[in-house]
């Protein structure tokens, strides 16, 4: 029995996925207890060592930091916009127009929000390219690369859901095209490979869930608004916290 338990334990723990998440063994010796302390974010916030060369601006170009800065700016300006914008198809377009003409500093905040969104998408791509080119995705940072991919997808989805909110022609057709792509998705889309075989139709596939119906309308606007202002920023914030924690714990990958 003991042998079987040992075998199961070693099967579960002796693989790259487990080792990229848990960096230490059982706290059964002093060395293991110290490792548990050093790799725990609450017990030991700072990394044990930071290489001097890794702090050089020309290594990271601060692209991750810039992405985070744009996220904070977007959150602040976004809250301001929420005071004036109502996600109702009869009002949305005019509310956005009023920001530019009626509300004090409305145009400034809207433009700060819009341009920061473009800048965040650009900087997150550049950051990922830098991480790739410097080989910083290699062990022990492969777990953080995966967290990064989730952050990239959240950033793109934030950008896409925000695009619908002005409720103009550009927004409507962009989301219509996007949802058609959803319909053509393998397995979960009604027009994608294996979708119809699995019982998906226009009334129960992924595009239906996303739009809240079969075409872009009031339910879509409300869904995108909730996702844009609440769901996706929360997901991004939680994964950013994990991302920063791993950066501190893995240490920068930069030169000595
Ligand atoms: C909202 C998006 C993101 C934010 C706010 C963010 C933030 C950061 C920050 C502040 C750093 C420290 C170094 C630097 O500034 O370059 C960093 C490092 C890192 N990021 Fe991101 N990141 C994001 C997305 C991504 C993506 C899309 C990937 C890859 C798919 C990624 C993978 C990594 C890795 C592996 C490191 C460690 C790099 C090293 O040690 O040299 N991150 N990130």
XYZ file of N, CA and C and ligand atoms in Angstrom:
811
model
N 0.840 -1.210 0.000
C 0.000 0.000 0.000
C 0.877 1.263 0.000
N 1.877 1.261 0.898
C 2.798 2.394 1.018
C 3.509 2.647 -0.318
N 3.886 1.526 -0.979
C 4.597 1.629 -2.242
C 3.701 2.277 -3.315
N 2.407 1.861 -3.289
C 1.450 2.390 -4.262
C 1.264 3.897 -4.075
N 1.133 4.299 -2.775
C 0.965 5.737 -2.490
C 2.187 6.510 -2.970
N 3.401 5.945 -2.723
C 4.624 6.611 -3.180
C 4.653 6.742 -4.691
N 4.170 5.677 -5.363
C 4.179 5.703 -6.834
C 3.224 6.779 -7.358
N 2.021 6.846 -6.750
C 1.040 7.861 -7.191
C 1.596 9.257 -6.934
N 2.198 9.423 -5.743
C 2.754 10.739 -5.398
C 3.838 11.152 -6.390
N 4.710 10.194 -6.733
C 5.791 10.575 -7.640
C 5.253 10.839 -9.051
N 4.172 10.122 -9.439
C 3.556 10.362 -10.750
C 2.980 11.781 -10.813
N 2.350 12.206 -9.693
C 1.712 13.527 -9.667
C 2.713 14.658 -9.531
N 3.834 14.390 -8.840
C 4.752 15.500 -8.538
C 5.999 15.547 -9.422
N 6.351 14.420 -10.045
C 7.582 14.418 -10.853
C 7.286 14.747 -12.305
N 6.666 15.885 -12.557
C 6.470 16.297 -13.951
C 6.666 17.807 -14.041
N 6.872 18.304 -15.283
C 7.261 19.706 -15.458
C 6.155 20.670 -15.026
N 4.877 20.268 -15.263
C 3.769 21.160 -14.912
C 3.755 21.386 -13.401
N 3.830 20.281 -12.617
C 3.805 20.395 -11.148
C 4.995 21.222 -10.666
N 6.172 20.915 -11.250
C 7.389 21.584 -10.761
C 7.428 23.065 -11.123
N 6.689 23.460 -12.213
C 6.690 24.884 -12.554
C 5.785 25.672 -11.616
N 4.846 24.977 -10.925
C 3.958 25.674 -9.980
C 4.529 25.588 -8.569
N 4.909 24.378 -8.133
C 5.459 24.201 -6.776
C 6.968 24.015 -6.875
N 7.713 24.980 -6.291
C 9.174 24.969 -6.465
C 9.911 24.256 -5.362
N 9.192 23.715 -4.375
C 9.891 23.130 -3.234
C 9.279 21.771 -2.891
N 10.040 20.981 -2.119
C 9.524 19.685 -1.690
C 8.693 19.839 -0.428
N 8.378 18.717 0.229
C 7.646 18.788 1.486
C 8.537 19.442 2.535
N 7.979 20.294 3.404
C 8.822 20.982 4.387
C 9.273 20.045 5.499
N 10.074 19.030 5.120
C 10.479 18.032 6.108
C 11.914 18.213 6.605
N 12.691 19.059 5.903
C 14.047 19.335 6.386
C 14.185 20.847 6.531
N 15.262 21.322 7.172
C 15.453 22.763 7.331
C 15.572 23.441 5.964
N 16.293 22.776 5.031
C 16.477 23.361 3.701
C 15.122 23.511 3.002
N 14.277 22.482 3.092
C 12.963 22.549 2.455
C 12.068 23.590 3.110
N 12.196 23.701 4.452
C 11.385 24.705 5.164
C 11.794 26.108 4.712
N 13.106 26.338 4.529
C 13.590 27.646 4.069
C 13.062 27.929 2.662
N 13.080 26.894 1.798
C 12.595 27.075 0.424
C 11.120 27.446 0.403
N 10.330 26.800 1.269
C 8.898 27.098 1.349
C 8.713 28.573 1.717
N 9.514 29.049 2.682
C 9.429 30.451 3.101
C 9.780 31.379 1.942
N 10.916 31.109 1.275
C 11.397 32.017 0.228
C 10.454 32.073 -0.966
N 9.752 30.962 -1.243
C 8.909 30.976 -2.435
C 7.456 31.322 -2.120
N 7.173 31.727 -0.880
C 5.803 32.104 -0.533
C 5.675 33.625 -0.572
N 4.688 34.111 -1.324
C 4.596 35.558 -1.534
C 4.268 36.312 -0.244
N 3.517 35.685 0.663
C 3.142 36.392 1.896
C 4.281 36.352 2.907
N 4.933 35.186 3.012
C 6.008 35.070 3.995
C 7.285 35.783 3.560
N 7.478 35.937 2.228
C 8.723 36.525 1.726
C 8.442 37.225 0.405
N 8.047 38.524 0.482
C 7.598 39.223 -0.730
C 8.707 39.410 -1.760
N 9.895 39.740 -1.294
C 10.957 40.090 -2.239
C 11.726 38.868 -2.730
N 12.263 38.955 -3.961
C 13.056 37.827 -4.445
C 14.331 37.699 -3.614
N 14.879 36.509 -3.557
C 16.079 36.322 -2.748
C 17.257 37.073 -3.383
N 17.334 37.040 -4.713
C 18.422 37.742 -5.420
C 17.851 38.480 -6.636
N 18.422 39.643 -6.970
C 18.098 40.316 -8.236
C 19.417 40.596 -8.928
N 19.505 40.190 -10.209
C 20.770 40.444 -10.915
C 20.831 41.903 -11.321
N 22.006 42.516 -11.118
C 22.173 43.940 -11.436
C 21.842 44.199 -12.915
N 22.372 43.345 -13.803
C 22.188 43.557 -15.245
C 20.734 43.473 -15.670
N 19.953 42.706 -14.904
C 18.553 42.509 -15.297
C 17.731 43.772 -15.101
N 18.266 44.739 -14.372
C 17.510 45.963 -14.133
C 17.770 47.010 -15.218
N 18.656 46.684 -16.170
C 18.970 47.642 -17.237
C 17.733 47.880 -18.095
N 17.469 49.154 -18.423
C 16.263 49.498 -19.175
C 16.273 48.840 -20.552
N 17.505 48.690 -21.153
C 17.567 48.148 -22.511
C 17.260 46.658 -22.574
N 17.103 46.025 -21.445
C 16.740 44.600 -21.500
C 15.228 44.432 -21.617
N 14.466 45.113 -20.752
C 12.999 44.940 -20.770
C 12.291 46.063 -21.526
N 12.938 47.203 -21.692
C 12.337 48.426 -22.244
C 11.108 48.825 -21.444
N 10.975 48.257 -20.264
C 9.850 48.511 -19.347
C 8.491 48.269 -20.032
N 8.464 47.366 -21.008
C 7.223 47.190 -21.766
C 6.106 46.576 -20.930
N 6.478 45.635 -20.024
C 5.468 45.082 -19.115
C 4.966 46.161 -18.171
N 5.891 46.975 -17.656
C 5.535 48.077 -16.755
C 4.612 49.075 -17.455
N 4.922 49.368 -18.743
C 4.081 50.299 -19.501
C 2.671 49.732 -19.686
N 2.617 48.422 -19.977
C 1.301 47.778 -20.147
C 0.494 47.939 -18.869
N 1.152 47.743 -17.722
C 0.469 47.875 -16.433
C 0.026 49.323 -16.222
N 0.894 50.272 -16.600
C 0.543 51.692 -16.452
C -0.726 52.006 -17.253
N -0.793 51.514 -18.491
C -1.986 51.780 -19.313
C -3.228 51.141 -18.696
N -3.046 49.966 -18.080
C -4.189 49.297 -17.439
C -4.740 50.165 -16.300
N -3.835 50.747 -15.498
C -4.273 51.606 -14.376
C -4.980 52.847 -14.920
N -4.364 53.455 -15.961
C -4.967 54.653 -16.562
C -6.361 54.326 -17.121
N -6.485 53.180 -17.759
C -7.774 52.754 -18.325
C -8.806 52.549 -17.226
N -8.364 51.990 -16.078
C -9.316 51.739 -14.988
C -9.824 53.073 -14.440
N -8.919 54.043 -14.263
C -9.341 55.335 -13.690
C -10.262 56.086 -14.667
N -9.834 56.203 -15.921
C -10.661 56.943 -16.894
C -11.967 56.197 -17.156
N -11.914 54.858 -17.107
C -13.124 54.037 -17.334
C -14.170 54.300 -16.268
N -13.744 54.418 -15.012
C -14.699 54.686 -13.928
C -15.359 56.047 -14.169
N -14.565 57.029 -14.610
C -15.124 58.351 -14.900
C -16.195 58.240 -15.996
N -15.898 57.487 -17.052
C -16.862 57.356 -18.158
C -18.147 56.663 -17.704
N -18.010 55.752 -16.717
C -19.199 55.015 -16.243
C -20.233 55.940 -15.593
N -19.792 57.112 -15.121
C -20.755 58.040 -14.515
C -21.746 58.582 -15.554
N -21.316 58.612 -16.840
C -22.146 59.263 -17.855
C -22.761 58.308 -18.866
N -22.174 57.128 -18.986
C -22.599 56.225 -20.058
C -23.616 55.207 -19.546
N -24.745 55.064 -20.289
C -25.759 54.066 -19.916
C -25.837 53.025 -21.043
N -25.685 51.728 -20.706
C -25.670 50.708 -21.773
C -27.072 50.369 -22.283
N -27.736 51.383 -22.848
C -29.088 51.217 -23.377
C -29.013 51.607 -24.853
N -29.512 50.755 -25.741
C -29.339 51.014 -27.180
C -29.969 52.358 -27.594
N -30.951 52.860 -26.812
C -31.589 54.132 -27.182
C -30.747 55.334 -26.756
N -29.792 55.104 -25.817
C -29.021 56.222 -25.263
C -27.535 56.197 -25.594
N -26.975 54.962 -25.730
C -25.512 54.797 -25.750
C -24.798 55.744 -26.719
N -25.276 55.810 -27.967
C -24.594 56.621 -28.985
C -24.555 58.097 -28.562
N -25.721 58.596 -28.072
C -25.776 60.008 -27.661
C -24.952 60.274 -26.417
N -24.925 59.303 -25.489
C -24.113 59.479 -24.280
C -22.649 59.684 -24.659
N -22.202 58.902 -25.630
C -20.798 59.022 -26.059
C -20.566 60.369 -26.731
N -21.550 60.798 -27.550
C -21.410 62.097 -28.221
C -21.379 63.228 -27.195
N -22.238 63.101 -26.155
C -22.297 64.132 -25.109
C -20.956 64.287 -24.397
N -20.242 63.186 -24.282
C -18.933 63.255 -23.610
C -18.030 64.267 -24.302
N -18.155 64.336 -25.627
C -17.287 65.229 -26.392
C -17.817 66.655 -26.451
N -19.129 66.860 -26.212
C -19.694 68.193 -26.454
C -20.286 68.845 -25.199
N -20.879 68.047 -24.297
C -21.629 68.631 -23.179
C -20.880 68.560 -21.852
N -20.175 67.442 -21.635
C -19.614 67.197 -20.295
C -18.205 67.771 -20.163
N -17.982 68.520 -19.082
C -16.655 69.104 -18.845
C -15.591 68.000 -18.813
N -14.557 68.159 -19.554
C -13.438 67.211 -19.633
C -13.847 65.822 -20.138
N -15.104 65.688 -20.607
C -15.579 64.381 -21.099
C -14.746 63.903 -22.280
N -14.480 64.837 -23.223
C -13.701 64.488 -24.411
C -12.297 64.047 -24.022
N -11.730 64.755 -23.045
C -10.368 64.428 -22.596
C -10.336 63.001 -22.029
N -11.295 62.700 -21.147
C -11.304 61.374 -20.523
C -11.600 60.281 -21.542
N -12.517 60.574 -22.488
C -12.828 59.548 -23.488
C -11.603 59.266 -24.355
N -10.918 60.352 -24.749
C -9.742 60.146 -25.600
C -8.601 59.480 -24.853
N -8.443 59.846 -23.576
C -7.403 59.175 -22.772
C -7.707 57.677 -22.721
N -8.990 57.341 -22.539
C -9.396 55.935 -22.439
C -9.147 55.211 -23.762
N -9.560 55.840 -24.847
C -9.449 55.203 -26.164
C -7.971 55.012 -26.562
N -7.175 56.074 -26.394
C -5.769 55.980 -26.810
C -4.972 55.043 -25.901
N -5.320 55.035 -24.597
C -4.620 54.103 -23.701
C -4.938 52.668 -24.081
N -6.179 52.434 -24.537
C -6.558 51.073 -24.943
C -5.695 50.624 -26.122
N -5.555 51.520 -27.122
C -4.704 51.175 -28.281
C -3.269 50.929 -27.799
N -2.801 51.822 -26.909
C -1.412 51.731 -26.441
C -1.194 50.436 -25.650
N -2.207 50.021 -24.875
C -2.043 48.798 -24.078
C -1.935 47.571 -24.989
N -2.782 47.545 -26.044
C -2.720 46.407 -26.977
C -1.342 46.357 -27.636
N -0.858 47.533 -28.055
C 0.455 47.583 -28.710
C 1.562 47.158 -27.740
N 1.528 47.709 -26.513
C 2.636 47.434 -25.592
C 2.633 45.981 -25.114
N 1.429 45.371 -25.007
C 1.418 43.974 -24.554
C 2.025 43.061 -25.631
N 1.762 43.390 -26.906
C 2.369 42.594 -28.001
C 3.885 42.762 -27.988
N 4.325 44.040 -27.842
C 5.769 44.301 -27.846
C 6.448 43.608 -26.663
N 5.752 43.634 -25.495
C 6.300 42.988 -24.297
C 6.468 41.485 -24.547
N 5.438 40.881 -25.154
C 5.505 39.439 -25.421
C 6.642 39.141 -26.411
N 6.785 40.012 -27.414
C 7.860 39.820 -28.400
C 9.226 39.901 -27.707
N 9.375 40.877 -26.796
C 10.649 41.005 -26.057
C 10.924 39.739 -25.248
N 9.889 39.253 -24.527
C 10.070 38.059 -23.695
C 10.493 36.886 -24.587
N 9.913 36.805 -25.786
C 10.248 35.713 -26.705
C 11.681 35.857 -27.209
N 12.024 37.084 -27.650
C 13.348 37.287 -28.253
C 14.487 37.103 -27.247
N 14.229 37.411 -25.961
C 15.299 37.229 -24.968
C 15.241 35.819 -24.364
N 14.333 34.982 -24.868
C 14.237 33.594 -24.379
C 13.769 33.527 -22.929
N 13.065 34.571 -22.467
C 12.686 34.628 -21.047
C 11.510 33.714 -20.703
N 10.991 33.024 -21.701
C 9.870 32.098 -21.460
C 10.372 30.723 -20.994
N 11.702 30.530 -21.059
C 12.241 29.189 -20.745
C 12.183 28.912 -19.242
N 12.281 27.629 -18.806
C 12.226 27.320 -17.378
C 13.200 28.198 -16.598
N 12.872 28.714 -15.422
C 11.670 28.387 -14.651
C 10.484 29.314 -14.935
N 10.481 30.036 -16.090
C 9.435 31.042 -16.293
C 8.311 30.568 -17.195
N 8.242 29.271 -17.503
C 7.216 28.810 -18.442
C 5.814 28.971 -17.864
N 5.695 28.875 -16.515
C 4.393 29.075 -15.880
C 3.946 30.534 -16.092
N 4.900 31.467 -15.950
C 4.555 32.881 -16.118
C 4.228 33.216 -17.566
N 4.819 32.499 -18.502
C 4.482 32.696 -19.922
C 3.011 32.342 -20.129
N 2.563 31.235 -19.519
C 1.164 30.813 -19.670
C 0.234 31.860 -19.037
N 0.639 32.378 -17.857
C -0.149 33.453 -17.224
C -0.194 34.648 -18.182
N 0.935 34.928 -18.836
C 1.019 36.026 -19.806
C 0.054 35.826 -20.960
N -0.074 34.596 -21.447
C -0.991 34.339 -22.571
C -2.431 34.667 -22.136
N -2.776 34.317 -20.877
C -4.123 34.644 -20.374
C -4.300 36.168 -20.330
N -3.227 36.875 -19.932
C -3.294 38.340 -19.878
C -3.455 38.929 -21.278
N -2.762 38.332 -22.246
C -2.882 38.811 -23.629
C -4.320 38.657 -24.119
N -4.899 37.464 -23.891
C -6.279 37.211 -24.338
C -7.237 38.170 -23.620
N -7.034 38.379 -22.296
C -7.922 39.308 -21.565
C -7.812 40.717 -22.144
N -6.576 41.139 -22.472
C -6.394 42.490 -23.028
C -7.145 42.624 -24.356
N -7.023 41.594 -25.215
C -7.683 41.674 -26.518
C -9.204 41.655 -26.360
N -9.692 40.842 -25.401
C -11.142 40.782 -25.184
C -11.654 42.097 -24.587
N -10.852 42.715 -23.709
C -11.238 44.022 -23.148
C -11.389 45.034 -24.278
N -10.434 44.993 -25.201
C -10.442 45.923 -26.310
C -11.677 45.682 -27.204
N -11.951 44.417 -27.437
C -13.065 44.065 -28.333
C -14.423 44.406 -27.708
N -14.603 44.090 -26.412
C -15.892 44.373 -25.772
C -16.117 45.890 -25.672
N -15.032 46.653 -25.457
C -15.165 48.106 -25.361
C -15.561 48.718 -26.694
N -15.180 48.062 -27.768
C -15.430 48.566 -29.122
C -16.921 48.686 -29.413
N -17.749 47.828 -28.789
C -19.195 47.841 -29.078
C -19.897 49.013 -28.399
N -19.345 49.467 -27.260
C -20.086 50.390 -26.394
C -20.534 51.701 -27.051
N -19.753 52.329 -27.970
C -20.251 53.570 -28.590
C -21.511 53.363 -29.445
N -21.826 52.114 -29.759
C -23.042 51.761 -30.497
C -23.167 52.533 -31.815
N -22.040 52.675 -32.525
C -22.091 53.272 -33.869
C -21.955 52.159 -34.905
N -21.948 52.521 -36.173
C -21.913 51.510 -37.236
C -20.655 50.634 -37.145
N -19.528 51.305 -36.840
C -18.254 50.584 -36.749
C -18.352 49.482 -35.692
N -18.906 49.871 -34.519
C -19.019 48.945 -33.395
C -19.922 47.767 -33.761
N -21.104 48.098 -34.303
C -22.080 47.060 -34.612
C -21.528 46.006 -35.554
N -20.864 46.498 -36.627
C -20.404 45.535 -37.634
C -19.156 44.790 -37.176
N -18.328 45.458 -36.377
C -17.139 44.754 -35.850
C -17.584 43.574 -34.991
N -18.601 43.787 -34.157
C -19.055 42.707 -33.277
C -19.839 41.655 -34.064
N -20.542 42.098 -35.114
C -21.222 41.114 -35.962
C -20.187 40.186 -36.605
N -19.115 40.774 -37.139
C -18.064 39.955 -37.773
C -17.441 39.015 -36.729
N -17.150 39.562 -35.532
C -16.540 38.751 -34.469
C -17.430 37.582 -34.079
N -18.741 37.833 -33.989
C -19.627 36.746 -33.562
C -19.780 35.700 -34.668
N -19.633 36.147 -35.942
C -19.665 35.164 -37.053
C -18.445 34.240 -36.935
N -17.333 34.818 -36.471
C -16.140 33.987 -36.262
C -16.434 32.963 -35.167
N -17.184 33.406 -34.140
C -17.585 32.495 -33.063
C -18.424 31.351 -33.602
N -19.335 31.692 -34.527
C -20.201 30.644 -35.106
C -19.385 29.609 -35.868
N -18.271 30.054 -36.450
C -17.457 29.136 -37.260
C -16.387 28.422 -36.426
N -16.396 28.617 -35.107
C -15.391 27.980 -34.246
C -15.609 26.468 -34.186
N -14.535 25.674 -34.297
C -14.710 24.220 -34.194
C -15.362 23.824 -32.869
N -16.167 22.830 -32.880
C -16.806 22.181 -31.726
C -17.904 23.043 -31.057
N -17.625 24.342 -30.765
C -18.634 25.113 -30.017
C -19.450 26.077 -30.890
N -19.153 26.133 -32.194
C -19.904 27.034 -33.081
C -20.825 26.235 -33.995
N -22.009 26.776 -34.306
C -22.970 25.990 -35.113
C -22.515 25.757 -36.541
N -21.601 26.629 -37.057
C -21.145 26.450 -38.435
C -19.713 25.917 -38.503
N -19.133 25.600 -37.351
C -17.751 25.131 -37.339
C -17.671 23.616 -37.437
N -16.450 23.093 -37.703
C -16.291 21.639 -37.772
C -16.770 20.962 -36.484
N -17.521 19.927 -36.583
C -18.069 19.114 -35.473
C -19.158 19.821 -34.657
N -19.423 21.111 -34.915
C -20.453 21.841 -34.155
C -21.837 21.236 -34.339
N -22.328 21.162 -35.618
C -23.680 20.626 -35.834
C -23.807 19.180 -35.339
N -22.729 18.386 -35.520
C -22.765 16.978 -35.082
C -22.978 16.899 -33.573
N -22.458 17.887 -32.842
C -22.601 17.872 -31.377
C -23.897 18.533 -30.912
N -24.731 18.932 -31.873
C -26.055 19.469 -31.507
C -26.096 20.984 -31.386
N -25.039 21.688 -31.847
C -25.087 23.149 -31.741
C -25.863 23.757 -32.910
N -26.749 24.697 -32.594
C -27.522 25.416 -33.608
C -27.327 26.901 -33.361
N -27.982 27.760 -34.186
C -27.841 29.215 -33.977
C -28.396 29.628 -32.613
N -29.181 28.766 -31.995
C -29.824 29.152 -30.735
C -29.184 28.568 -29.480
N -28.033 27.923 -29.629
C -27.385 27.442 -28.386
C -25.853 27.406 -28.464
N -25.280 27.979 -29.525
C -23.815 27.882 -29.630
C -23.121 29.064 -28.940
N -21.793 29.134 -29.094
C -21.011 30.140 -28.374
C -21.406 31.569 -28.775
N -21.744 31.768 -30.075
C -22.116 33.109 -30.530
C -23.423 33.548 -29.860
N -24.330 32.597 -29.646
C -25.610 32.903 -28.994
C -25.377 33.355 -27.550
N -24.481 32.633 -26.870
C -24.167 32.986 -25.472
C -23.543 34.388 -25.410
N -22.655 34.661 -26.378
C -21.948 35.937 -26.399
C -22.889 37.105 -26.687
N -23.789 36.901 -27.685
C -24.664 37.999 -28.102
C -25.934 38.087 -27.262
N -26.268 37.023 -26.558
C -27.538 37.006 -25.828
C -28.697 36.937 -26.806
N -28.483 36.339 -27.977
C -29.509 36.238 -29.019
C -28.857 35.820 -30.315
N -29.617 35.941 -31.419
C -29.032 35.526 -32.699
C -28.429 36.703 -33.457
N -28.670 37.930 -33.000
C -28.023 39.081 -33.637
C -27.657 40.135 -32.586
N -26.812 41.092 -32.993
C -26.359 42.124 -32.051
C -27.545 43.008 -31.658
N -27.807 43.128 -30.354
C -28.948 43.933 -29.887
C -28.743 44.376 -28.449
N -29.849 44.730 -27.771
C -29.766 45.235 -26.392
C -29.050 44.261 -25.455
N -29.393 42.947 -25.554
C -28.748 41.981 -24.645
C -27.247 41.955 -24.880
N -26.838 42.105 -26.161
C -25.404 42.098 -26.469
C -24.720 43.289 -25.805
N -25.350 44.462 -25.920
C -24.755 45.676 -25.344
C -24.569 45.505 -23.839
N -25.598 44.966 -23.176
C -25.516 44.800 -21.721
C -24.434 43.777 -21.348
N -24.400 42.647 -22.094
C -23.387 41.622 -21.819
C -21.973 42.182 -21.986
N -21.772 42.906 -23.101
C -20.438 43.434 -23.363
C -20.057 44.476 -22.308
N -21.057 45.254 -21.869
C -20.801 46.290 -20.854
C -20.339 45.645 -19.549
N -21.065 44.602 -19.110
C -20.707 43.927 -17.853
C -19.334 43.271 -17.980
N -19.111 42.605 -19.119
C -17.793 41.966 -19.324
C -16.684 43.010 -19.342
N -16.959 44.141 -20.031
C -15.930 45.167 -20.206
C -15.608 45.897 -18.902
N -16.643 46.167 -18.101
C -16.410 46.993 -16.904
C -16.147 46.159 -15.657
N -16.544 44.895 -15.669
C -16.421 44.112 -14.438
C -15.647 42.808 -14.651
N -16.215 41.913 -15.472
C -15.646 40.559 -15.605
C -14.197 40.544 -16.045
N -13.926 41.162 -17.216
C -12.575 41.076 -17.773
C -11.533 41.861 -16.959
N -11.864 43.094 -16.471
C -10.854 43.780 -15.634
C -10.511 42.976 -14.380
N -11.525 42.301 -13.803
C -11.254 41.487 -12.605
C -10.319 40.329 -12.934
N -10.628 39.640 -14.047
C -9.767 38.512 -14.461
C -8.346 39.016 -14.700
N -8.240 40.142 -15.436
C -6.905 40.685 -15.750
C -6.169 41.055 -14.459
N -6.883 41.688 -13.504
C -6.214 42.133 -12.267
C -5.704 40.931 -11.464
N -6.525 39.880 -11.379
C -6.109 38.695 -10.613
C -4.866 38.065 -11.272
N -4.911 37.915 -12.606
C -3.766 37.281 -13.277
C -2.527 38.184 -13.279
N -2.741 39.509 -13.252
C -1.579 40.408 -13.155
C -0.896 40.214 -11.805
N -1.714 40.052 -10.744
C -1.139 39.831 -9.413
C -0.289 38.556 -9.420
N -0.819 37.495 -10.062
C -0.059 36.234 -10.138
C 1.218 36.453 -10.964
N 1.078 37.216 -12.075
C 2.205 37.496 -12.976
C 3.338 38.205 -12.211
N 2.961 39.253 -11.458
C 3.982 40.027 -10.741
C 4.618 39.185 -9.636
N 3.793 38.395 -8.986
C 4.318 37.513 -7.935
C 5.366 36.560 -8.519
N 5.048 35.973 -9.698
C 5.995 35.030 -10.310
C 7.269 35.739 -10.773
N 7.126 37.008 -11.266
C 8.327 37.744 -11.701
C 9.264 37.911 -10.506
N 8.671 38.294 -9.356
C 9.487 38.479 -8.151
C 10.142 37.167 -7.733
N 9.368 36.087 -7.798
C 9.887 34.822 -7.290
C 10.855 34.142 -8.259
N 10.575 34.235 -9.574
C 11.487 33.595 -10.542
C 12.752 34.418 -10.718
N 12.665 35.725 -10.418
C 13.789 36.626 -10.674
C 13.801 36.991 -12.148
N 14.350 38.177 -12.491
C 14.414 38.561 -13.901
C 15.347 37.628 -14.650
N 15.080 37.487 -15.945
C 15.896 36.573 -16.729
C 17.141 37.261 -17.282
N 17.280 38.565 -17.028
C 18.305 39.364 -17.702
C 19.746 38.953 -17.478
N 20.688 39.672 -18.147
C 22.106 39.327 -18.049
C 22.650 39.578 -16.646
N 23.792 38.969 -16.336
C 24.374 39.135 -14.981
C 24.862 40.561 -14.751
C -1.602 42.816 -19.172
C -0.535 42.253 -19.659
C 0.833 42.164 -19.011
C 1.409 42.923 -18.014
C 0.802 44.089 -17.255
C 2.741 42.387 -17.804
C 3.666 42.905 -16.908
C 4.976 42.462 -16.786
C 6.038 43.154 -16.083
C 5.895 44.486 -15.336
C 7.175 42.400 -16.197
C 8.567 42.752 -15.662
C 9.554 42.978 -16.810
C 9.124 43.926 -17.884
O 8.624 45.026 -17.576
O 9.273 43.570 -19.075
C 6.811 41.181 -16.931
C 7.655 40.111 -17.183
C 7.291 38.946 -17.843
N 6.155 38.775 -18.624
Fe 4.576 40.047 -18.638
N 2.939 41.309 -18.637
C 1.805 41.158 -19.413
C 1.616 40.231 -20.444
C 2.508 39.218 -20.756
C 2.388 38.324 -21.886
C 1.309 38.425 -22.965
C 3.424 37.402 -21.787
C 3.732 36.247 -22.681
C 2.854 35.518 -23.297
C 4.191 37.740 -20.601
C 5.267 37.024 -20.124
C 6.185 37.508 -19.199
C 7.371 36.804 -18.724
C 7.784 35.359 -19.100
C 8.057 37.699 -17.879
C 9.400 37.456 -17.174
C 10.437 38.078 -18.089
C 11.848 38.098 -17.571
O 12.119 37.606 -16.479
O 12.666 38.637 -18.341
N 3.631 38.851 -20.017
N 5.478 41.260 -17.292
